[in-house]
Coordinates of C-alpha atoms in Angstrom, one line a residue:
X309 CA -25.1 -21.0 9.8
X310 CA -21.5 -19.4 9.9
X311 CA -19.1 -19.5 7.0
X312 CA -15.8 -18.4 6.4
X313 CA -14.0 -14.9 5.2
X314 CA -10.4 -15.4 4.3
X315 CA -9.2 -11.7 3.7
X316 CA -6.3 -12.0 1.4
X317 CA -3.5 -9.9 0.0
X318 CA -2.7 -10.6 -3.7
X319 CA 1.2 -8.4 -3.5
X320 CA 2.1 -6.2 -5.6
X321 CA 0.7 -8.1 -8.8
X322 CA 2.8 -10.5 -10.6
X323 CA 1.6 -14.0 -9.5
X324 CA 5.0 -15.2 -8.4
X325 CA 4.5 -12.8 -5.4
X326 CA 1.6 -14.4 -4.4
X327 CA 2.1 -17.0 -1.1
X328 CA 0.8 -20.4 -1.2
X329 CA -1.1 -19.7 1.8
X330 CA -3.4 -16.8 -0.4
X331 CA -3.4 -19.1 -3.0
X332 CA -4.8 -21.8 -1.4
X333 CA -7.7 -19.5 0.1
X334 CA -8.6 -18.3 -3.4
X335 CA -9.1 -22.0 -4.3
X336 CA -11.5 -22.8 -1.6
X337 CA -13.4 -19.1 -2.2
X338 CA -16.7 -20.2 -3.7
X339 CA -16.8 -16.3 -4.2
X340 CA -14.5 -13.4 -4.4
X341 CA -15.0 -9.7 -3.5
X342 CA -12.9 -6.5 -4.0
X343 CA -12.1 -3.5 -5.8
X344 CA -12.5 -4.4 -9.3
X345 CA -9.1 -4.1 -10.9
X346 CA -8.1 -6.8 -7.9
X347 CA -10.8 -8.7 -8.3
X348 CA -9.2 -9.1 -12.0
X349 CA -6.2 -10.4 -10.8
X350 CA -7.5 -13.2 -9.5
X351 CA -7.9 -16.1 -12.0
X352 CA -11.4 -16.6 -12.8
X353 CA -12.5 -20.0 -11.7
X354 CA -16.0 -22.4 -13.1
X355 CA -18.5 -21.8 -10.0
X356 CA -16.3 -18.9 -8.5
X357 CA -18.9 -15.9 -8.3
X358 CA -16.9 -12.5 -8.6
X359 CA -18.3 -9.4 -6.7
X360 CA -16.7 -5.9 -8.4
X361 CA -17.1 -3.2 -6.9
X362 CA -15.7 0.6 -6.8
X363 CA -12.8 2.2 -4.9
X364 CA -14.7 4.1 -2.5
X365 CA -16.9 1.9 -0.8
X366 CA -14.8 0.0 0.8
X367 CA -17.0 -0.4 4.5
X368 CA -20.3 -1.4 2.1
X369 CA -17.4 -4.1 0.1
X370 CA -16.8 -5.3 2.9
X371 CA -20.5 -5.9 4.5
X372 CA -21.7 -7.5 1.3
X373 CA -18.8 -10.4 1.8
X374 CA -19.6 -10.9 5.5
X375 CA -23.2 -11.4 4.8
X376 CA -22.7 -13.6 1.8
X377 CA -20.2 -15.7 4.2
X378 CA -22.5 -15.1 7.3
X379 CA -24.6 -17.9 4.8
X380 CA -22.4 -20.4 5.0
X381 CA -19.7 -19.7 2.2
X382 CA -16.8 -19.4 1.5
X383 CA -15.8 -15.9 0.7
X384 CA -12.2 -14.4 -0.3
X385 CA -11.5 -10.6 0.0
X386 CA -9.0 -9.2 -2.3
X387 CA -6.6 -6.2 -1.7
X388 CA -3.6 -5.3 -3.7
X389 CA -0.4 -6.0 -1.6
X390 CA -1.0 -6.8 2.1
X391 CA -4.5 -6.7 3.5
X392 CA -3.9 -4.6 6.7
X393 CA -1.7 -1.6 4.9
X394 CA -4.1 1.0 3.8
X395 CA -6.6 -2.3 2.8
X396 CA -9.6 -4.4 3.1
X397 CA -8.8 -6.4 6.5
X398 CA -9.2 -2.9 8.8
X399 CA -12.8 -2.2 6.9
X400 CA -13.8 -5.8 7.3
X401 CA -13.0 -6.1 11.0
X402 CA -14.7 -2.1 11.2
X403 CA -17.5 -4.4 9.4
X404 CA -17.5 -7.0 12.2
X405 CA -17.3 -4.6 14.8
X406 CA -20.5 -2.3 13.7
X407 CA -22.4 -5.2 12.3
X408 CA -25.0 -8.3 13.7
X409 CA -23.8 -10.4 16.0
X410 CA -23.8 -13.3 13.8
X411 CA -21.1 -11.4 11.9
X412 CA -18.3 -12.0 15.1
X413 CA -19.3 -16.0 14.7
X414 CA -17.6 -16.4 11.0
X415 CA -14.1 -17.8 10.2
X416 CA -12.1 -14.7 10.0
X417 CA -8.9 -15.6 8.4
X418 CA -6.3 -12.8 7.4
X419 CA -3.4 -13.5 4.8
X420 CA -0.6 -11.7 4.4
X421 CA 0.4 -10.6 1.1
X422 CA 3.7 -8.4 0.2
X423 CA 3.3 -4.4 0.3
X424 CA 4.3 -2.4 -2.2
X425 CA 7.0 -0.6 -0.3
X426 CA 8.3 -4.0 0.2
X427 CA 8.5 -4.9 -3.4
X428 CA 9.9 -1.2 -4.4
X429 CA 12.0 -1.4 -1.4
X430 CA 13.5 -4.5 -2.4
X431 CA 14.0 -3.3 -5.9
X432 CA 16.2 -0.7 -5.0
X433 CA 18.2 -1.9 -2.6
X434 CA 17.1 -1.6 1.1
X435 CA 15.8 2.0 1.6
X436 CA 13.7 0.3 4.8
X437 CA 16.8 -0.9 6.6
X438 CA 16.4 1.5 9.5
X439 CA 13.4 3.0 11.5
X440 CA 10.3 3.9 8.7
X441 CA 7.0 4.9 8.7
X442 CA 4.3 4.6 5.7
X443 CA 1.7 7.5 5.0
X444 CA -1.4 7.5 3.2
X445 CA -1.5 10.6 0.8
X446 CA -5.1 10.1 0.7
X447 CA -7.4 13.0 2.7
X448 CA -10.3 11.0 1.9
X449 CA -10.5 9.5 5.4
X450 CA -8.4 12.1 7.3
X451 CA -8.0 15.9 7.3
X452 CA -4.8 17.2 4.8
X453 CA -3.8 19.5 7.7
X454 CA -3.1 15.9 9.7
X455 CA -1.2 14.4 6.5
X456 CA 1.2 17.8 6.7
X457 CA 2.2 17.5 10.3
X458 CA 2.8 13.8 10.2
X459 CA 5.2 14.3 7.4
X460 CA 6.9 17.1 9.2
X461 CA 7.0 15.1 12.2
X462 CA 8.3 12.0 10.5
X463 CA 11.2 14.0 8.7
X464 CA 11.9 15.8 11.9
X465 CA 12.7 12.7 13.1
X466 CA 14.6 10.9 11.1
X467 CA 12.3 8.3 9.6
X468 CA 12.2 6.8 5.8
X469 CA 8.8 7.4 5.0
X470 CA 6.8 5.4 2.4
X471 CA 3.8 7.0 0.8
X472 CA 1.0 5.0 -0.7
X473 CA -1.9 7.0 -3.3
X474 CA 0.5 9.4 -4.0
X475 CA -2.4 11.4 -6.2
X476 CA -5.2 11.2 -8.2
X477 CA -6.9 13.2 -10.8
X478 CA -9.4 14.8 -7.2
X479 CA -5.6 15.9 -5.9
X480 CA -3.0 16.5 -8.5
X481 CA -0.7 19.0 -6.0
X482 CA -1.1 17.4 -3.0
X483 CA 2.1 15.1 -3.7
X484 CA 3.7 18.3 -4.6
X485 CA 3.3 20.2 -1.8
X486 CA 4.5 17.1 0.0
X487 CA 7.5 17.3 -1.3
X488 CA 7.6 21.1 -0.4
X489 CA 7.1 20.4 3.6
X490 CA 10.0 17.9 3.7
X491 CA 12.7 20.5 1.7
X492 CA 12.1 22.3 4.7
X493 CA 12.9 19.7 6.9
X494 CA 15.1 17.0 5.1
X495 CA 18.7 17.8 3.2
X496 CA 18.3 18.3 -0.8
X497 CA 20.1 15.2 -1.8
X498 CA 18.1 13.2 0.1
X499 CA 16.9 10.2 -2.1
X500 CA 13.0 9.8 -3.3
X501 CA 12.1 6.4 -5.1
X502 CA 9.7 6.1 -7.3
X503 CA 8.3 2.8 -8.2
X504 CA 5.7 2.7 -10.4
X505 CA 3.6 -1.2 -11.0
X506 CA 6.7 -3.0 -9.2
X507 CA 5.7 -6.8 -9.8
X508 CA 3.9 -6.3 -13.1
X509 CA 5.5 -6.2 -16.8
X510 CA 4.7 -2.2 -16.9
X511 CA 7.3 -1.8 -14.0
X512 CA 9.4 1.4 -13.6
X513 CA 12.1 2.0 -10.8
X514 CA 13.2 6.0 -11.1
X515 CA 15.5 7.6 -8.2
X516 CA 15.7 11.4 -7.7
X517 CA 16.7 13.8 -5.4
X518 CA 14.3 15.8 -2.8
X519 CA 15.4 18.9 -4.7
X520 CA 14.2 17.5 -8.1
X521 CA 11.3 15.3 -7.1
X522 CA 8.3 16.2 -8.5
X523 CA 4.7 15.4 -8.1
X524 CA 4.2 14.5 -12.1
X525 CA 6.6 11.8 -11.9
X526 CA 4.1 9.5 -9.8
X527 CA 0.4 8.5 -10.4
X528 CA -1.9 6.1 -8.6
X529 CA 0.2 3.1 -9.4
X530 CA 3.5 4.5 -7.9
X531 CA 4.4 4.0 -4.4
X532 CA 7.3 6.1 -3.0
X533 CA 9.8 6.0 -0.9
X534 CA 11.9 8.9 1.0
X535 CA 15.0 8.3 2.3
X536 CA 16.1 9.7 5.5
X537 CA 18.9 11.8 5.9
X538 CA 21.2 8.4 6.5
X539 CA 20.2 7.1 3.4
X540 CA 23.1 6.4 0.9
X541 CA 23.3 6.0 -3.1
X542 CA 25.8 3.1 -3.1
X543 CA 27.2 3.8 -6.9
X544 CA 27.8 0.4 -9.4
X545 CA 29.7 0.8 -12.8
X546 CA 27.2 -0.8 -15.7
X547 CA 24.6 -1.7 -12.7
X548 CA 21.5 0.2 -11.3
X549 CA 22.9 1.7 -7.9
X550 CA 21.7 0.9 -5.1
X551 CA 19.6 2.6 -2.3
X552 CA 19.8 1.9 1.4
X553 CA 19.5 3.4 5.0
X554 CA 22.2 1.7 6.8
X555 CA 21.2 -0.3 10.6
X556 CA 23.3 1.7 12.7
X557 CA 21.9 4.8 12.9
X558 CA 24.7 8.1 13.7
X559 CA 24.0 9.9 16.4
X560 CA 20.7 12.4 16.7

């Protein structure tokens, strides 16, 4: 008996982000699995079960849902945002690929959900509108020394970057010593966006320059964006200004 696993991204949090297309897979879910502050999110519903479970067992998350669905079921897994950025869809399908063959025989269905660079992006104006890249700040699953070059790489040329789990209390000064690498490589004025909860009440949108960003103004909740050195402060009398990286790029 095969079931279905629809893998779904819940955005950046309030439910007006949510697409009809994830909300209609959380209906159908006759159980829901994911890291427990997602898992939250979702509206609890009579005869939905709800599976909790902790940040860092995302591979053993994600085995638990395709053997419950492997049963027949209908199972939803929740990520915050978009399933395949830094999410639940790459450890279900790591899952799939490691796991019983009856595992490859259930309904994998993958929903979209918008990422939080997206949302902060959008909030500030359009920071994204030319080449970017987006970097996990994370060394849990990869070296730091492999975090450093990228972001030396990805200033040296020319991207926006986006970083996601900025810290934590394991790795207070890694964001800060992020910040050191790219005044080496990256003008002083160029623009760093904080955006802390974008998409929830508790939302706060602060804009700084590499030369005063510092790692204690984000936490776990912040995503943040650095401009690249095209990026421009468009200036607005009694209006937040805005933020952008213009399409046409000047000449390397």
């Amino acid at each position: 008996m095969s079931g279905t696993l629809y893998v779904v991204g819940l955005g950046p949090g309030d439910q007006r982000f949510l697409i009809p297309e994830a909300a209609d897979a959380l209906a159908l879910a006759e159980a829901v699995y994911g890291y427990g502050p997602y898992v939250e999110r979702v509206p609890a519903r009579e005869g939905q079960a709800r599976h909790a479970s902790d940040n860092r067992v995302e591979l053993e998350r994600a085995q638990d849902a395709l053997a419950h669905a492997a049963s027949g079921a209908r199972v939803a897994m929740v990520s915050g945002g978009d399933p395949g950025v830094f999410a639940m869809a790459a450890a279900v399908i790591e899952a799939i690929e490691q796991g019983p063959e009856s595992w490859r025989q259930i309904e994998l269905l993958i929903v979209p959900g918008i990422t939080a660079m997206l949302a902060v992006a959008a909030k500030a104006g359009a920071p994204l509108g030319h080449d970017f890249c987006a970097i996990s700040l994370s060394d849990n699953l990869k070296p730091w020394e492999v975090i450093e070059k990228r972001l030396r790489l990805a200033a040296q040329a020319g991207f926006a970057m986006a970083f996601y789990n900025p810290v934590s209390k394991a790795r207070p000064h890694q964001l800060d010593t992020a910040f050191d690498i790219l005044r080496e490589e990256l003008p002083s004025s160029v623009p760093v966006i904080f955006g802390r909860a974008v998409g929830r009440p508790d939302e706060r949108l602060r804009v700084a320059p590499l030369a005063h960003a510092r790692g204690h103004m984000a936490d776990m909740a912040t995503c943040i964006i650095v401009g690249s050195i095209e990026t421009r402060i468009v200036e607005r009398p009694g209006k937040r200004a805005l933020v952008y990286t213009p399409r046409r790029a000047v000449d390397a």
